């Protein structure tokens, strides 16, 4: 765990510097909803693009998709979500507030310095723990009997109220991939093994407080289904391959490996479709929680949709002409959740002389601003040259800021807090010898560089 990064500090910086805002704040907010500010949005886009480059653009065995958020309700019946996509909740018997039973139990044990995993337990099993440990609500009141609460958001389609039909906002993004499996086969030259990937929003009716952006009503996912022939490939080998790829991606994001671990789900907590599930967990200030997930879904989805729709979703082996239903391994990456993790991991406090410097040590390739250009003072000649330097750099690097507030110390601190890797200062020597000072975010070391060599210098540092 990052000792500097408390929820309060990261939340304060996120709002102050435009990464994340409480949603609907002027109306008192709405639990488990957040808005991404200018820098949070750019960080989110950088992560999205890096993921897409890593797993889709650079590979020959992966294609992309962008499926609809609202699907035919029969999809969710066939996938088992209308029956099984549920959390167990308990109600405060006094004020009627509702809470997830598993989270209350986990938090109870955390306060005692112990760890327990209760994901997937039945209501009866959770009730037994609550009764035995005499667990009460956060307000100190007795809890009612645990019961299941479906997480799918309902909506209605149609013009007239009495003729509107029930539909759901998607609770995961995988089903749109399975719906289009046959379309992809028929329209794109792909051969098994191959993957179909997509990024997008999902919605879950969470009934517990989400601890910043870790758990929200609306969230972004990045995932793919990797289809293979179970007779031609040992699933354990393929699973191990994607374990390695996911771990390397986490490290490529710049995350501290000391804050990461793999954890295999026990049988009782696995999703109904999974034969094996493992999570990469991150050590938050509130304990280890899921960051990425890796599931072996077998042929559960394609088989169910084939049986329920009556459509042929088999694949024909071009060598043997044998038909089979492909199995899938599913690597899932929480996108919006990952932004919070990057903020927690990068947040750093360092003593500087008689002060403390707050800095976000984000990987340069992910930083929302790559470089900032300052004139040393509010001098017309300095500002004119600084503007030209900014324009040249922005044309080549894109995400470059210009600041002429005049206080070099404050300008440095602001850029440190948004994670800008490099700051370029135009001073009076710049007018004489066509050079600028470049200050490194992490080491605070300063180099003198020719303006003509500035673009390649910055490009090399942020690669």
Tab-separated table of C-alpha atoms in Angstrom:
chain	number	residue	atom	x	y	z
A	1	UNK	CA	0.000	0.000	0.000
A	2	UNK	CA	1.162	3.538	-0.776
A	3	UNK	CA	1.590	5.040	2.697
A	4	UNK	CA	1.098	8.603	1.400
A	5	UNK	CA	-2.164	7.974	-0.455
A	6	UNK	CA	-5.141	8.137	1.864
A	7	UNK	CA	-8.624	8.323	0.365
A	8	UNK	CA	-9.003	11.853	1.741
A	9	UNK	CA	-5.754	13.099	0.168
A	10	UNK	CA	-6.347	11.521	-3.225
A	11	UNK	CA	-9.962	12.690	-3.286
A	12	UNK	CA	-8.888	16.235	-2.397
A	13	UNK	CA	-6.221	16.329	-5.104
A	14	UNK	CA	-8.586	14.765	-7.661
A	15	UNK	CA	-11.145	17.517	-7.199
A	16	UNK	CA	-8.645	20.372	-6.793
A	17	UNK	CA	-6.743	19.482	-9.956
A	18	UNK	CA	-9.617	18.378	-12.175
A	19	UNK	CA	-9.281	14.590	-12.217
A	20	UNK	CA	-12.550	13.490	-10.600
A	21	UNK	CA	-15.545	15.438	-9.266
A	22	UNK	CA	-18.522	14.247	-7.191
A	23	UNK	CA	-21.406	13.961	-9.647
A	24	UNK	CA	-24.416	16.313	-9.322
A	25	UNK	CA	-22.571	18.059	-6.504
A	26	UNK	CA	-24.548	21.310	-6.605
A	27	UNK	CA	-27.684	19.245	-5.830
A	28	UNK	CA	-26.067	17.328	-3.008
A	29	UNK	CA	-24.540	14.616	-5.171
A	30	UNK	CA	-25.664	11.042	-5.818
A	31	UNK	CA	-24.104	8.061	-4.067
A	32	UNK	CA	-21.677	5.994	-6.145
A	33	UNK	CA	-21.568	8.450	-9.072
A	34	UNK	CA	-18.559	10.509	-10.156
A	35	UNK	CA	-17.634	12.752	-13.064
A	36	UNK	CA	-14.201	12.793	-14.675
A	37	UNK	CA	-12.733	16.284	-15.025
A	38	UNK	CA	-10.432	17.558	-17.813
A	39	UNK	CA	-7.281	15.810	-16.560
A	40	UNK	CA	-9.133	12.695	-15.439
A	41	UNK	CA	-10.718	12.387	-18.870
A	42	UNK	CA	-7.376	12.719	-20.613
A	43	UNK	CA	-5.759	10.190	-18.274
A	44	UNK	CA	-8.672	7.852	-18.939
A	45	UNK	CA	-8.288	8.273	-22.706
A	46	UNK	CA	-4.541	7.645	-22.499
A	47	UNK	CA	-5.136	4.393	-20.598
A	48	UNK	CA	-7.824	3.367	-23.094
A	49	UNK	CA	-5.547	4.020	-26.070
A	50	UNK	CA	-2.576	2.240	-24.474
A	51	UNK	CA	-4.750	-0.809	-23.751
A	52	UNK	CA	-6.077	-0.846	-27.315
A	53	UNK	CA	-2.589	-0.560	-28.788
A	54	UNK	CA	-1.273	-3.315	-26.525
A	55	UNK	CA	-3.981	-5.945	-26.959
A	56	UNK	CA	-5.630	-5.178	-30.305
A	57	UNK	CA	-3.684	-2.918	-32.683
A	58	UNK	CA	-0.331	-4.667	-32.230
A	59	UNK	CA	-1.748	-8.188	-32.570
A	60	UNK	CA	-2.949	-10.168	-35.566
A	61	UNK	CA	-5.328	-12.382	-33.583
A	62	UNK	CA	-7.637	-9.672	-32.200
A	63	UNK	CA	-10.452	-7.539	-33.615
A	64	UNK	CA	-12.512	-4.760	-32.054
A	65	UNK	CA	-16.223	-4.223	-31.493
A	66	UNK	CA	-18.546	-1.592	-30.035
A	67	UNK	CA	-21.848	-3.235	-29.114
A	68	UNK	CA	-25.080	-1.611	-27.963
A	69	UNK	CA	-25.625	-0.802	-24.286
A	70	UNK	CA	-29.260	-1.946	-24.491
A	71	UNK	CA	-29.749	-5.495	-25.766
A	72	UNK	CA	-32.819	-7.649	-26.268
A	73	UNK	CA	-33.884	-8.740	-22.742
A	74	UNK	CA	-33.763	-12.355	-23.898
A	75	UNK	CA	-29.962	-11.987	-23.965
A	76	UNK	CA	-29.852	-11.499	-20.195
A	77	UNK	CA	-32.261	-14.371	-19.593
A	78	UNK	CA	-30.131	-16.725	-21.665
A	79	UNK	CA	-26.880	-15.580	-20.041
A	80	UNK	CA	-28.286	-16.200	-16.568
A	81	UNK	CA	-28.052	-12.584	-15.446
A	82	UNK	CA	-31.728	-12.078	-14.661
A	83	UNK	CA	-31.563	-15.083	-12.341
A	84	UNK	CA	-27.996	-15.034	-11.022
A	85	UNK	CA	-26.667	-11.471	-11.339
A	86	UNK	CA	-27.467	-10.546	-7.765
A	87	UNK	CA	-25.819	-9.380	-4.566
A	88	UNK	CA	-27.013	-10.276	-1.103
A	89	UNK	CA	-28.196	-7.240	0.831
A	90	UNK	CA	-29.207	-6.574	4.410
A	91	UNK	CA	-31.354	-3.780	5.757
A	92	UNK	CA	-30.874	-1.635	8.845
A	93	UNK	CA	-33.999	-2.488	10.874
A	94	UNK	CA	-34.296	1.085	12.204
A	95	UNK	CA	-33.594	3.485	9.308
A	96	UNK	CA	-34.113	0.976	6.442
A	97	UNK	CA	-30.760	1.717	4.818
A	98	UNK	CA	-29.517	-1.162	2.647
A	99	UNK	CA	-26.005	-2.569	2.562
A	100	UNK	CA	-24.182	-5.397	0.821
A	101	UNK	CA	-23.872	-8.188	3.342
A	102	UNK	CA	-20.467	-9.357	2.070
A	103	UNK	CA	-18.977	-5.863	2.346
A	104	UNK	CA	-20.229	-5.355	5.906
A	105	UNK	CA	-18.671	-8.665	6.907
A	106	UNK	CA	-15.349	-7.905	5.180
A	107	UNK	CA	-15.164	-4.473	6.820
A	108	UNK	CA	-15.973	-6.003	10.214
A	109	UNK	CA	-13.030	-8.396	9.863
A	110	UNK	CA	-10.722	-5.670	8.500
A	111	UNK	CA	-11.258	-3.640	11.689
A	112	UNK	CA	-10.177	-6.710	13.643
A	113	UNK	CA	-7.022	-6.987	11.526
A	114	UNK	CA	-8.240	-10.126	9.772
A	115	UNK	CA	-9.120	-10.961	6.178
A	116	UNK	CA	-12.098	-12.953	4.939
A	117	UNK	CA	-13.449	-13.559	1.434
A	118	UNK	CA	-17.185	-14.088	1.284
A	119	UNK	CA	-17.941	-13.304	-2.374
A	120	UNK	CA	-20.424	-15.840	-3.710
A	121	UNK	CA	-21.687	-17.074	-0.341
A	122	UNK	CA	-25.392	-17.830	-0.054
A	123	UNK	CA	-27.682	-15.562	1.989
A	124	UNK	CA	-27.870	-18.303	4.614
A	125	UNK	CA	-24.077	-18.510	4.922
A	126	UNK	CA	-23.767	-14.745	5.232
A	127	UNK	CA	-26.561	-14.635	7.793
A	128	UNK	CA	-24.768	-17.213	9.910
A	129	UNK	CA	-21.641	-15.031	10.042
A	130	UNK	CA	-23.645	-11.885	10.841
A	131	UNK	CA	-25.492	-13.597	13.661
A	132	UNK	CA	-22.427	-15.364	15.072
A	133	UNK	CA	-20.254	-12.231	15.022
A	134	UNK	CA	-23.153	-9.958	16.077
A	135	UNK	CA	-22.447	-7.597	13.172
A	136	UNK	CA	-24.547	-4.430	13.110
A	137	UNK	CA	-25.180	-1.756	10.504
A	138	UNK	CA	-22.728	1.191	10.151
A	139	UNK	CA	-25.264	3.196	12.192
A	140	UNK	CA	-25.095	0.662	15.037
A	141	UNK	CA	-28.496	-0.936	14.489
A	142	UNK	CA	-29.583	-4.558	14.100
A	143	UNK	CA	-29.648	-5.995	10.582
A	144	UNK	CA	-32.552	-7.753	8.921
A	145	UNK	CA	-32.463	-11.069	7.084
A	146	UNK	CA	-30.090	-11.127	4.061
A	147	UNK	CA	-31.789	-11.427	0.673
A	148	UNK	CA	-30.773	-11.276	-2.972
A	149	UNK	CA	-30.880	-8.001	-4.870
A	150	UNK	CA	-30.526	-8.044	-8.673
A	151	UNK	CA	-27.946	-5.576	-9.954
A	152	UNK	CA	-29.328	-5.062	-13.454
A	153	UNK	CA	-30.763	-1.605	-14.101
A	154	UNK	CA	-34.231	-1.829	-15.595
A	155	UNK	CA	-35.488	0.539	-18.270
A	156	UNK	CA	-38.505	0.690	-20.568
A	157	UNK	CA	-38.676	0.850	-24.355
A	158	UNK	CA	-41.658	2.288	-26.201
A	159	UNK	CA	-43.755	5.419	-26.697
A	160	UNK	CA	-46.951	4.710	-24.771
A	161	UNK	CA	-46.658	3.969	-21.055
A	162	UNK	CA	-48.903	0.913	-21.121
A	163	UNK	CA	-47.115	-0.628	-24.093
A	164	UNK	CA	-43.538	-0.089	-22.954
A	165	UNK	CA	-41.493	-3.261	-22.780
A	166	UNK	CA	-38.919	-4.040	-20.134
A	167	UNK	CA	-35.236	-3.873	-21.007
A	168	UNK	CA	-31.955	-3.612	-19.097
A	169	UNK	CA	-28.821	-1.531	-19.187
A	170	UNK	CA	-25.980	-3.978	-19.650
A	171	UNK	CA	-24.390	-5.228	-16.451
A	172	UNK	CA	-21.289	-6.414	-18.313
A	173	UNK	CA	-19.972	-5.823	-21.827
A	174	UNK	CA	-19.225	-9.447	-22.747
A	175	UNK	CA	-22.696	-10.366	-24.035
A	176	UNK	CA	-22.480	-7.943	-26.961
A	177	UNK	CA	-19.380	-9.829	-28.063
A	178	UNK	CA	-21.133	-13.201	-27.919
A	179	UNK	CA	-24.122	-11.754	-29.808
A	180	UNK	CA	-21.792	-10.756	-32.642
A	181	UNK	CA	-19.599	-13.848	-32.742
A	182	UNK	CA	-21.247	-15.171	-35.917
A	183	UNK	CA	-21.282	-11.715	-37.538
A	184	UNK	CA	-17.546	-11.354	-37.007
A	185	UNK	CA	-16.896	-14.822	-38.438
A	186	UNK	CA	-18.963	-14.018	-41.541
A	187	UNK	CA	-17.534	-10.547	-42.200
A	188	UNK	CA	-13.893	-10.568	-41.074
A	189	UNK	CA	-11.110	-12.983	-41.985
A	190	UNK	CA	-10.437	-14.479	-38.553
A	191	UNK	CA	-9.481	-17.991	-37.540
A	192	UNK	CA	-9.528	-19.622	-34.128
A	193	UNK	CA	-7.807	-18.907	-31.849
A	194	UNK	CA	-8.736	-15.222	-31.942
A	195	UNK	CA	-10.212	-12.568	-29.714
A	196	UNK	CA	-12.994	-9.988	-29.955
A	197	UNK	CA	-12.388	-6.914	-27.808
A	198	UNK	CA	-14.359	-3.896	-26.789
A	199	UNK	CA	-14.360	-0.988	-24.375
A	200	UNK	CA	-17.441	0.666	-22.946
A	201	UNK	CA	-19.824	1.408	-20.122
A	202	UNK	CA	-21.615	-1.053	-17.907
A	203	UNK	CA	-24.152	-0.430	-15.152
A	204	UNK	CA	-24.760	-2.121	-11.821
A	205	UNK	CA	-27.261	-1.118	-9.177
A	206	UNK	CA	-24.768	-1.033	-6.326
A	207	UNK	CA	-26.272	-0.896	-2.846
A	208	UNK	CA	-23.168	0.050	-0.902
A	209	UNK	CA	-20.821	2.992	-0.754
A	210	UNK	CA	-18.110	2.574	-3.343
A	211	UNK	CA	-14.952	4.041	-1.717
A	212	UNK	CA	-14.191	6.770	-4.285
A	213	UNK	CA	-14.378	5.422	-7.869
A	214	UNK	CA	-13.645	1.813	-6.930
A	215	UNK	CA	-17.302	0.774	-7.078
A	216	UNK	CA	-19.847	2.904	-8.942
A	217	UNK	CA	-23.281	2.652	-10.554
A	218	UNK	CA	-21.831	3.425	-13.991
A	219	UNK	CA	-18.341	2.345	-14.978
A	220	UNK	CA	-16.081	1.616	-17.920
A	221	UNK	CA	-14.634	-1.777	-18.816
A	222	UNK	CA	-12.009	-2.972	-21.293
A	223	UNK	CA	-12.118	-6.666	-22.086
A	224	UNK	CA	-11.978	-9.335	-24.718
A	225	UNK	CA	-13.200	-12.851	-25.254
A	226	UNK	CA	-10.470	-15.108	-26.608
A	227	UNK	CA	-12.052	-17.998	-28.518
A	228	UNK	CA	-10.244	-21.319	-28.897
A	229	UNK	CA	-10.729	-24.996	-29.680
A	230	UNK	CA	-10.620	-26.975	-26.399
A	231	UNK	CA	-9.514	-30.069	-28.321
A	232	UNK	CA	-6.606	-28.236	-29.925
A	233	UNK	CA	-5.342	-26.102	-27.019
A	234	UNK	CA	-4.960	-26.918	-23.350
A	235	UNK	CA	-6.957	-24.221	-21.585
A	236	UNK	CA	-4.496	-24.180	-18.693
A	237	UNK	CA	-1.680	-23.139	-21.053
A	238	UNK	CA	-3.758	-20.398	-22.648
A	239	UNK	CA	-4.900	-19.215	-19.239
A	240	UNK	CA	-1.291	-18.999	-18.033
A	241	UNK	CA	-0.366	-17.032	-21.167
A	242	UNK	CA	-3.003	-14.392	-20.498
A	243	UNK	CA	-2.026	-14.262	-16.823
A	244	UNK	CA	1.457	-13.265	-17.932
A	245	UNK	CA	0.181	-10.718	-20.459
A	246	UNK	CA	-2.111	-9.057	-17.910
A	247	UNK	CA	0.628	-8.843	-15.285
A	248	UNK	CA	3.054	-7.301	-17.786
A	249	UNK	CA	0.405	-4.753	-18.784
A	250	UNK	CA	-0.076	-3.780	-15.127
A	251	UNK	CA	3.658	-3.184	-14.787
A	252	UNK	CA	3.730	-1.256	-18.094
A	253	UNK	CA	1.202	1.128	-16.551
A	254	UNK	CA	3.898	2.015	-14.032
A	255	UNK	CA	2.171	0.381	-11.055
A	256	UNK	CA	4.298	-0.666	-8.105
A	257	UNK	CA	4.400	-4.510	-8.143
A	258	UNK	CA	4.575	-4.486	-4.321
A	259	UNK	CA	0.967	-3.239	-4.360
A	260	UNK	CA	-0.272	-6.056	-6.627
A	261	UNK	CA	-1.105	-9.716	-6.154
A	262	UNK	CA	-2.931	-12.549	-7.894
A	263	UNK	CA	-5.786	-14.202	-6.019
A	264	UNK	CA	-7.709	-17.235	-7.242
A	265	UNK	CA	-11.435	-17.319	-6.545
A	266	UNK	CA	-12.660	-20.138	-4.398
A	267	UNK	CA	-15.354	-22.335	-5.912
A	268	UNK	CA	-18.216	-20.757	-3.962
A	269	UNK	CA	-17.370	-17.223	-5.128
A	270	UNK	CA	-16.876	-17.902	-8.852
A	271	UNK	CA	-19.461	-16.565	-11.271
A	272	UNK	CA	-21.981	-19.073	-12.577
A	273	UNK	CA	-20.252	-19.233	-15.972
A	274	UNK	CA	-16.647	-19.629	-14.795
A	275	UNK	CA	-14.534	-22.771	-14.399
A	276	UNK	CA	-11.603	-20.728	-13.081
A	277	UNK	CA	-11.279	-17.058	-12.105
A	278	UNK	CA	-8.305	-15.126	-10.825
A	279	UNK	CA	-8.022	-11.455	-9.974
A	280	UNK	CA	-5.081	-9.115	-9.944
A	281	UNK	CA	-5.802	-7.202	-6.767
A	282	UNK	CA	-4.454	-3.797	-5.759
A	283	UNK	CA	-3.578	-2.856	-2.186
A	284	UNK	CA	-5.874	0.139	-1.584
A	285	UNK	CA	-5.872	2.106	1.679
A	286	UNK	CA	-8.943	-0.038	2.458
A	287	UNK	CA	-7.267	-3.357	1.624
A	288	UNK	CA	-6.697	-5.585	-1.412
A	289	UNK	CA	-9.514	-5.302	-3.960
A	290	UNK	CA	-9.995	-6.453	-7.550
A	291	UNK	CA	-8.261	-4.529	-10.339
A	292	UNK	CA	-8.298	-6.980	-13.285
A	293	UNK	CA	-10.050	-10.329	-13.654
A	294	UNK	CA	-9.272	-13.436	-15.717
A	295	UNK	CA	-12.046	-16.013	-16.231
A	296	UNK	CA	-12.306	-19.274	-18.148
A	297	UNK	CA	-15.951	-19.144	-19.255
A	298	UNK	CA	-15.820	-22.503	-21.142
A	299	UNK	CA	-18.536	-22.604	-23.859
A	300	UNK	CA	-21.243	-21.471	-21.423
A	301	UNK	CA	-22.266	-18.302	-23.261
A	302	UNK	CA	-22.212	-19.436	-26.878
A	303	UNK	CA	-23.905	-22.706	-25.979
A	304	UNK	CA	-26.682	-20.971	-24.014
A	305	UNK	CA	-27.295	-18.388	-26.725
A	306	UNK	CA	-27.302	-21.087	-29.374
A	307	UNK	CA	-29.910	-23.105	-27.462
A	308	UNK	CA	-32.095	-20.097	-26.625
A	309	UNK	CA	-31.932	-18.318	-30.000
A	310	UNK	CA	-31.945	-21.393	-32.232
A	311	UNK	CA	-29.059	-19.924	-34.247
A	312	UNK	CA	-25.950	-21.864	-35.174
A	313	UNK	CA	-22.990	-20.412	-33.259
A	314	UNK	CA	-20.556	-23.211	-33.976
A	315	UNK	CA	-17.181	-22.794	-35.651
A	316	UNK	CA	-15.994	-25.063	-38.457
A	317	UNK	CA	-12.343	-26.099	-38.323
A	318	UNK	CA	-10.992	-25.327	-41.831
A	319	UNK	CA	-8.563	-28.285	-41.668
A	320	UNK	CA	-10.825	-31.050	-40.339
A	321	UNK	CA	-14.204	-29.577	-41.339
A	322	UNK	CA	-15.360	-30.467	-37.818
A	323	UNK	CA	-17.875	-28.204	-36.097
A	324	UNK	CA	-17.564	-27.256	-32.437
A	325	UNK	CA	-18.643	-24.591	-29.986
A	326	UNK	CA	-15.563	-22.515	-29.070
A	327	UNK	CA	-14.496	-22.032	-25.477
A	328	UNK	CA	-13.404	-18.610	-24.225
A	329	UNK	CA	-10.932	-17.098	-21.811
A	330	UNK	CA	-11.897	-13.595	-20.733
A	331	UNK	CA	-9.392	-11.002	-19.494
A	332	UNK	CA	-11.314	-8.038	-17.995
A	333	UNK	CA	-9.810	-4.679	-17.094
A	334	UNK	CA	-11.765	-2.192	-14.992
A	335	UNK	CA	-11.155	1.065	-16.861
A	336	UNK	CA	-12.617	3.802	-14.639
A	337	UNK	CA	-11.556	1.837	-11.536
A	338	UNK	CA	-8.021	1.747	-12.926
A	339	UNK	CA	-7.890	5.561	-12.978
A	340	UNK	CA	-8.428	5.608	-9.226
A	341	UNK	CA	-5.725	2.960	-8.802
A	342	UNK	CA	-3.252	4.994	-10.859
A	343	UNK	CA	-3.972	8.057	-8.707
A	344	UNK	CA	-3.481	6.097	-5.479
A	345	UNK	CA	-0.287	4.489	-6.761
A	346	UNK	CA	1.253	7.661	-8.198
A	347	UNK	CA	0.410	9.959	-5.267
A	348	UNK	CA	3.652	10.935	-3.517
A	349	UNK	CA	4.649	13.385	-0.806
A	350	UNK	CA	8.304	14.419	-0.654
A	351	UNK	CA	10.186	16.817	1.652
A	352	UNK	CA	11.663	19.753	-0.262
A	353	UNK	CA	13.718	22.096	1.936
A	354	UNK	CA	11.270	23.284	4.594
A	355	UNK	CA	8.165	22.177	2.694
A	356	UNK	CA	6.451	19.039	1.413
A	357	UNK	CA	5.945	18.555	-2.315
A	358	UNK	CA	2.917	16.628	-3.585
A	359	UNK	CA	3.525	14.955	-6.920
A	360	UNK	CA	1.731	12.400	-9.090
A	361	UNK	CA	4.428	10.102	-10.443
A	362	UNK	CA	2.381	8.808	-13.359
A	363	UNK	CA	4.068	6.941	-16.181
A	364	UNK	CA	4.916	9.688	-18.734
A	365	UNK	CA	3.035	7.909	-21.530
A	366	UNK	CA	-0.155	8.090	-19.431
A	367	UNK	CA	0.238	11.584	-17.961
A	368	UNK	CA	-2.597	13.891	-19.096
A	369	UNK	CA	-0.104	16.699	-19.803
A	370	UNK	CA	3.263	15.739	-21.274
A	371	UNK	CA	5.037	19.063	-20.840
A	372	UNK	CA	4.329	22.596	-19.647
A	373	UNK	CA	5.967	25.784	-20.937
A	374	UNK	CA	6.489	28.861	-18.733
A	375	UNK	CA	7.972	32.307	-19.290
A	376	UNK	CA	10.095	33.086	-16.220
A	377	UNK	CA	8.376	36.425	-15.771
A	378	UNK	CA	5.510	38.428	-17.282
A	379	UNK	CA	7.812	40.086	-19.763
A	380	UNK	CA	6.512	40.631	-23.313
A	381	UNK	CA	9.667	39.275	-24.957
A	382	UNK	CA	9.762	36.203	-22.722
A	383	UNK	CA	6.069	35.535	-23.267
A	384	UNK	CA	6.396	35.879	-27.033
A	385	UNK	CA	9.261	33.366	-27.186
A	386	UNK	CA	7.497	31.055	-24.707
A	387	UNK	CA	4.398	31.078	-26.921
A	388	UNK	CA	6.493	30.083	-29.935
A	389	UNK	CA	8.171	27.278	-27.971
A	390	UNK	CA	4.755	26.099	-26.749
A	391	UNK	CA	3.345	26.097	-30.288
A	392	UNK	CA	6.280	24.112	-31.675
A	393	UNK	CA	6.123	21.560	-28.882
A	394	UNK	CA	2.340	21.223	-28.957
A	395	UNK	CA	2.386	20.539	-32.697
A	396	UNK	CA	4.688	17.558	-32.120
A	397	UNK	CA	3.550	16.256	-28.715
A	398	UNK	CA	-0.086	17.494	-28.550
A	399	UNK	CA	-0.705	17.539	-24.796
A	400	UNK	CA	1.338	20.573	-23.787
A	401	UNK	CA	0.223	23.413	-21.511
A	402	UNK	CA	1.217	27.070	-21.357
A	403	UNK	CA	1.211	28.973	-18.054
A	404	UNK	CA	2.248	32.580	-17.506
A	405	UNK	CA	0.968	33.218	-13.989
A	406	UNK	CA	4.439	34.504	-13.141
A	407	UNK	CA	5.317	32.541	-9.981
A	408	UNK	CA	7.658	29.794	-11.140
A	409	UNK	CA	7.407	27.888	-7.844
A	410	UNK	CA	3.610	27.723	-7.945
A	411	UNK	CA	3.636	26.760	-11.615
A	412	UNK	CA	6.010	23.871	-10.855
A	413	UNK	CA	3.846	22.677	-7.947
A	414	UNK	CA	0.672	22.731	-10.009
A	415	UNK	CA	2.273	20.649	-12.761
A	416	UNK	CA	3.690	18.244	-10.155
A	417	UNK	CA	0.191	17.655	-8.818
A	418	UNK	CA	-1.233	16.809	-12.242
A	419	UNK	CA	1.724	14.543	-13.031
A	420	UNK	CA	3.375	16.533	-15.843
A	421	UNK	CA	6.748	14.842	-16.552
A	422	UNK	CA	8.591	17.911	-17.905
A	423	UNK	CA	8.451	21.665	-17.373
A	424	UNK	CA	10.121	24.020	-19.863
A	425	UNK	CA	11.114	27.500	-18.674
A	426	UNK	CA	11.943	30.354	-21.029
A	427	UNK	CA	14.219	32.909	-19.325
A	428	UNK	CA	16.406	35.842	-20.331
A	429	UNK	CA	19.250	33.532	-21.390
A	430	UNK	CA	16.777	32.004	-23.851
A	431	UNK	CA	16.621	35.342	-25.658
A	432	UNK	CA	20.409	35.371	-25.995
A	433	UNK	CA	21.362	31.772	-26.805
A	434	UNK	CA	18.130	30.085	-27.973
A	435	UNK	CA	18.094	27.558	-25.093
A	436	UNK	CA	15.530	26.681	-22.424
A	437	UNK	CA	15.596	24.983	-19.028
A	438	UNK	CA	13.856	21.612	-18.755
A	439	UNK	CA	13.000	20.394	-15.269
A	440	UNK	CA	12.275	16.691	-14.631
A	441	UNK	CA	9.228	16.004	-12.447
A	442	UNK	CA	10.622	13.113	-10.432
A	443	UNK	CA	14.253	14.113	-9.874
A	444	UNK	CA	13.676	17.897	-10.164
A	445	UNK	CA	16.952	17.949	-12.110
A	446	UNK	CA	17.249	20.768	-14.636
A	447	UNK	CA	18.891	20.543	-18.070
A	448	UNK	CA	19.698	23.279	-20.523
A	449	UNK	CA	18.547	22.324	-24.024
A	450	UNK	CA	18.584	24.089	-27.363
A	451	UNK	CA	15.129	25.078	-28.589
A	452	UNK	CA	15.956	23.373	-31.897
A	453	UNK	CA	16.587	20.091	-30.016
A	454	UNK	CA	13.604	20.462	-27.677
A	455	UNK	CA	11.058	18.337	-29.550
A	456	UNK	CA	13.187	15.153	-29.842
A	457	UNK	CA	14.398	15.627	-26.244
A	458	UNK	CA	10.806	15.700	-24.915
A	459	UNK	CA	9.632	12.885	-27.195
A	460	UNK	CA	12.389	10.611	-25.895
A	461	UNK	CA	11.585	11.417	-22.241
A	462	UNK	CA	7.848	10.728	-22.518
A	463	UNK	CA	8.028	7.569	-24.654
